[in-house]
Structure formats: C-alpha cells, structure tokens
CSV table of C-alpha atoms in Angstrom, one decimal:
chain,number,residue,atom,x,y,z
A,241,UNK,CA,14.1,50.9,-48.5
A,242,UNK,CA,13.1,48.8,-51.8
A,243,UNK,CA,12.4,52.1,-53.5
A,244,UNK,CA,16.0,54.2,-52.6
A,245,UNK,CA,17.6,51.5,-53.8
A,246,UNK,CA,16.3,52.0,-57.4
A,247,UNK,CA,17.7,55.5,-56.8
A,248,UNK,CA,21.2,55.8,-59.4
A,249,UNK,CA,23.0,58.4,-58.5
A,250,UNK,CA,25.0,60.0,-61.8
A,251,UNK,CA,29.0,59.8,-62.6
A,252,UNK,CA,30.5,60.3,-59.2
A,253,UNK,CA,27.6,60.7,-56.7
A,254,UNK,CA,26.5,58.6,-53.6
A,255,UNK,CA,23.3,57.9,-51.6
A,256,UNK,CA,24.1,58.4,-47.8
A,257,UNK,CA,21.4,56.7,-45.4
A,258,UNK,CA,21.7,59.4,-42.8
A,259,UNK,CA,21.9,57.5,-39.2
A,260,UNK,CA,19.5,58.5,-36.7
A,261,UNK,CA,21.2,60.9,-34.0
A,262,UNK,CA,21.9,59.7,-30.4
A,263,UNK,CA,19.8,58.8,-27.5
A,264,UNK,CA,21.4,57.7,-24.6
A,265,UNK,CA,24.6,58.6,-23.8
A,266,UNK,CA,26.6,54.5,-23.4
A,267,UNK,CA,26.3,54.5,-19.7
A,268,UNK,CA,22.5,54.8,-20.7
A,269,UNK,CA,21.5,57.9,-20.0
A,270,UNK,CA,19.0,59.0,-21.8
A,271,UNK,CA,20.1,62.6,-23.8
A,272,UNK,CA,17.9,65.3,-23.9
A,273,UNK,CA,15.4,66.6,-27.0
A,274,UNK,CA,18.4,69.7,-26.4
A,275,UNK,CA,22.1,68.4,-26.8
A,276,UNK,CA,20.7,65.6,-28.8
A,277,UNK,CA,23.8,66.2,-32.1
A,278,UNK,CA,23.0,66.2,-36.0
A,279,UNK,CA,25.5,63.1,-36.0
A,280,UNK,CA,27.3,63.7,-39.7
A,281,UNK,CA,27.5,59.4,-39.9
A,282,UNK,CA,26.0,57.5,-42.6
A,283,UNK,CA,26.1,54.3,-44.4
A,284,UNK,CA,26.2,54.2,-48.2
A,285,UNK,CA,22.6,52.8,-50.0
A,286,UNK,CA,23.6,53.2,-54.2
A,287,UNK,CA,27.1,54.3,-56.1
A,288,UNK,CA,27.0,55.5,-59.7
A,289,UNK,CA,29.5,54.1,-62.1
A,290,UNK,CA,32.9,56.6,-61.2
A,291,UNK,CA,34.0,60.0,-62.7
A,292,UNK,CA,35.5,60.1,-66.1
A,293,UNK,CA,38.5,61.8,-66.4
A,294,UNK,CA,40.2,63.7,-69.4
A,295,UNK,CA,40.5,60.9,-71.7
A,296,UNK,CA,36.8,59.8,-71.4
A,297,UNK,CA,37.7,57.0,-68.3
A,298,UNK,CA,35.1,56.1,-65.9
A,299,UNK,CA,37.0,56.0,-62.5
A,300,UNK,CA,35.9,53.5,-60.3
A,301,UNK,CA,34.4,54.7,-56.9
A,302,UNK,CA,36.8,54.1,-53.5
A,303,UNK,CA,33.3,53.0,-51.7
A,304,UNK,CA,30.6,50.3,-51.7
A,305,UNK,CA,27.0,49.8,-51.2
A,306,UNK,CA,27.3,49.9,-46.6
A,307,UNK,CA,30.1,51.4,-46.2
A,308,UNK,CA,29.5,54.3,-42.9
A,309,UNK,CA,30.8,56.9,-43.5
A,310,UNK,CA,31.2,61.5,-42.1
A,311,UNK,CA,29.7,63.5,-44.4
A,312,UNK,CA,31.5,66.8,-44.6
A,313,UNK,CA,28.9,69.9,-42.2
A,314,UNK,CA,27.6,71.6,-45.0
A,315,UNK,CA,28.1,70.1,-48.1
A,316,UNK,CA,25.7,67.4,-50.5
A,317,UNK,CA,21.5,68.0,-52.0
A,318,UNK,CA,19.7,66.0,-48.8
A,319,UNK,CA,16.6,65.1,-48.3
A,320,UNK,CA,13.8,62.9,-46.6
A,321,UNK,CA,12.1,59.5,-48.5
A,322,UNK,CA,9.1,57.3,-46.0
A,323,UNK,CA,10.4,59.5,-42.6
A,324,UNK,CA,14.5,59.3,-43.7
A,325,UNK,CA,16.9,61.1,-44.4
A,326,UNK,CA,19.4,61.0,-47.2
A,327,UNK,CA,22.7,62.8,-48.3
A,328,UNK,CA,22.8,62.3,-52.6
A,329,UNK,CA,26.8,63.7,-52.5
A,330,UNK,CA,29.8,63.7,-54.6
A,331,UNK,CA,32.1,60.5,-53.4
A,332,UNK,CA,35.6,64.0,-53.3
A,333,UNK,CA,33.8,65.5,-50.8
A,334,UNK,CA,33.1,62.7,-48.7
A,335,UNK,CA,34.6,62.8,-45.9
A,336,UNK,CA,36.2,59.8,-45.0
A,337,UNK,CA,35.7,55.8,-44.2
A,338,UNK,CA,34.6,54.5,-40.6
A,339,UNK,CA,36.5,51.0,-40.6
A,340,UNK,CA,34.2,48.5,-39.1
A,341,UNK,CA,36.6,46.3,-36.5
C-alpha cells in the first residue's frame, strides 16, 4: 500500500483501487465463482493536480482520496500491484461518485 501511495498521477488522472468482488449475497448465500461479476467500483488512492485549460490555469479536481467511484466498463489503464487491481483513468471518464450516507 505504501508503494502505491508514491504513485502520483499527472494532470487530471486518478489512481483507483478496484473493490473486491462480492462473494456472498446480502442474505449470506455464497455465490459460485462463475456467477461473480467484477464490480465497476473503486476507491480513489491518488490524484493528479487537475486538467489545464486553454489559458494555462489548472482546473482543480472534483474528487478526493478515499472517494468511492463507479468506473466505465472499458477505459483507463489497468494494472496489478501486490495482488490488488488498480486503474489509472482520467477524472472525466469516471461515471459517478458514490455518496457514503
């Protein structure tokens, strides 16, 4: 985890840790391996400073570290580190932010 925190995305890119697959239902039934679906959700680990507009000003990021987000089915650069899956993606490609209420 400490090594991943040292990865600093550039511009408007976001480093997202994929959330683990759901292995049981809310009622406690264990799901078979074949029926498990990879969640398009993740938690933000690190952010770049933001996009640059035409005048050279930095547009600040609207997300922050530890926000939960929904990712698109395709897109971003996926990689694994220490048996965890990560996605490096532009902030504009993230589908939604999940409110923790």
